[in-house]
CSV table of C-alpha atoms in Angstrom, one decimal:
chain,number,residue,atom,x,y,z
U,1,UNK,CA,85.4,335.6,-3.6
U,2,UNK,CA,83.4,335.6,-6.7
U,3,UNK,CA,81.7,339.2,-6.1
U,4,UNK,CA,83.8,341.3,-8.3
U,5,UNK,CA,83.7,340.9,-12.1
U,6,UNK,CA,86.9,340.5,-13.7
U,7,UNK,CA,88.2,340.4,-17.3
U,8,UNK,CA,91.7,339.1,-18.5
U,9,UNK,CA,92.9,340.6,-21.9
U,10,UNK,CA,95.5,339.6,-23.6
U,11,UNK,CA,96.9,338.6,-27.5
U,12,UNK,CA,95.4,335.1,-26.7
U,13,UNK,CA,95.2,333.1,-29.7
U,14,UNK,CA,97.2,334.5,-31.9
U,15,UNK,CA,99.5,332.2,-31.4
U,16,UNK,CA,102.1,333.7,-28.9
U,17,UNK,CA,103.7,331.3,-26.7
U,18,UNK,CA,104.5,333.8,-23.5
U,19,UNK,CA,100.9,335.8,-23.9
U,20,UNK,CA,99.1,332.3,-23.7
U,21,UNK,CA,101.1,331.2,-20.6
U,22,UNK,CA,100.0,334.4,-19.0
U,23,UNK,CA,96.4,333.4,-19.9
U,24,UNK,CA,96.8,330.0,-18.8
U,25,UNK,CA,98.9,331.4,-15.1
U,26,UNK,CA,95.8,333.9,-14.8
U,27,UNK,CA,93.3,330.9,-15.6
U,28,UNK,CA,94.0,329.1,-13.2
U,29,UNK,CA,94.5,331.6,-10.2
U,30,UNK,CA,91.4,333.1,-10.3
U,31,UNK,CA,89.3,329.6,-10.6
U,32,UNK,CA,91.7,328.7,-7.8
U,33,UNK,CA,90.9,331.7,-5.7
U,34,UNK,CA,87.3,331.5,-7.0
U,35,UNK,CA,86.7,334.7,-8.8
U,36,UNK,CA,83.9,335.4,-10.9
U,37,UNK,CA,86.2,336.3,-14.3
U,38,UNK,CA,86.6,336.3,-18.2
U,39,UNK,CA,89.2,335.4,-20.3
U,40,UNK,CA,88.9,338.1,-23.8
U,41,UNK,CA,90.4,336.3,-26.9
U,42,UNK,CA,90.3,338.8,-29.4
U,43,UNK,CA,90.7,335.9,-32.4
U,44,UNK,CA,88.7,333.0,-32.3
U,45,UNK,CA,91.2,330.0,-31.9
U,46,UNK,CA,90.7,326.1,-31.2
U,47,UNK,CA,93.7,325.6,-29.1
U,48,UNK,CA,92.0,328.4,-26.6
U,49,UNK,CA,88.9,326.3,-25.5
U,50,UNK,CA,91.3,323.3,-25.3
U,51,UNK,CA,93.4,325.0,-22.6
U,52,UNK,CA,90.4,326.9,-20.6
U,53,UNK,CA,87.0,326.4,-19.6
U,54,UNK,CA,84.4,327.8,-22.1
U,55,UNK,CA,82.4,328.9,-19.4
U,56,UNK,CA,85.8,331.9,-19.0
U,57,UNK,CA,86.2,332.4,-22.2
U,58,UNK,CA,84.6,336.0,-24.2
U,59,UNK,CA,84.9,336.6,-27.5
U,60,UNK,CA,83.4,340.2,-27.5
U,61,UNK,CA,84.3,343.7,-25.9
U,62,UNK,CA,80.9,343.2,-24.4
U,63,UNK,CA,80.9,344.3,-20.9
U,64,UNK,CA,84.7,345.8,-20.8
U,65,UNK,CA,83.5,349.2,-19.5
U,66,UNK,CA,81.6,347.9,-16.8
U,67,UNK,CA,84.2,345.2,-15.5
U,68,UNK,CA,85.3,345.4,-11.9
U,69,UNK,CA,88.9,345.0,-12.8
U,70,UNK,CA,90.6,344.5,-16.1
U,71,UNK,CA,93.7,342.7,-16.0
U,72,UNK,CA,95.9,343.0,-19.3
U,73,UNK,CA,98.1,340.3,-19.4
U,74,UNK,CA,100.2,340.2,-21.8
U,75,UNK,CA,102.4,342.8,-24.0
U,76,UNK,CA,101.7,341.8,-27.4
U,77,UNK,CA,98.5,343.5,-27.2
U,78,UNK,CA,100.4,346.6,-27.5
U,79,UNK,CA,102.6,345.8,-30.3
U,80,UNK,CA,101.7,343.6,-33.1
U,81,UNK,CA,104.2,341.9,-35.6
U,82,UNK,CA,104.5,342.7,-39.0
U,83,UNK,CA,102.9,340.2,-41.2
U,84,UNK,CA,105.6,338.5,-43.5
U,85,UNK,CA,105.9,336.0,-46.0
U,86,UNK,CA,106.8,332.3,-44.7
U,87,UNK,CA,110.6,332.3,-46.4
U,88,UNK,CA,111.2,335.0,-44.5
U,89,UNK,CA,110.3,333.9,-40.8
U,90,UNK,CA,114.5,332.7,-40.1
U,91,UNK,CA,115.3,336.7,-41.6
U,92,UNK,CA,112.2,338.0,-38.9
U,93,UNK,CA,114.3,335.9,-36.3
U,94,UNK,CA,117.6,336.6,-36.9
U,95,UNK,CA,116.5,340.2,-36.6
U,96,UNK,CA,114.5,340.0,-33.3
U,97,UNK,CA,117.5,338.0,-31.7
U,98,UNK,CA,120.2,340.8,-32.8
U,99,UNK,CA,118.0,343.4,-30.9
U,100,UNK,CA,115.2,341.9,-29.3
């Protein structure tokens, strides 16, 4: 099936636990089904080419216009989290459980 081009975006690497299980669910349905694809990480991490094949993985926007289809998969790509000081992390959480 490998005659459409298709690119995967996503918050991959950053680290968020549900974004990168989307990558990794994507990942590996489109090698399954044999599609020619990328995987866009938007932040250069380790961990990324540890879970995927370099060969899908772009670091760029090159190309996005002229993709085939462009899955986004994942919503933290939409909203981003405040940075905030490490001592403050269990305050973060206690906030995001009360109204998530």
């Amino acid at each position: 099936m490998g005659n459409k081009n298709i690119l995967v975006k996503g918050a991959y690497g950053q680290p968020n636990f549900g974004d990168d299980i989307l990558m990794l669910i994507l990942n590996n349905f489109l090698k399954t089904n044999r599609y020619d694809f990328k995987v866009l990480i938007p932040i250069r991490a380790e961990y990324i080419e540890l879970l995927i094949s370099r060969e899908n993985i772009q670091y760029d926007n090159k190309g996005l216009l002229t993709t085939d289809f462009l899955i986004l998969g994942g919503g933290t790509q939409f909203y981003s989290f405040p940075k905030t000081k490490l001592n403050s992390r269990l305050k973060l959480l206690r906030t995001f459980l009360k109204s998530p």
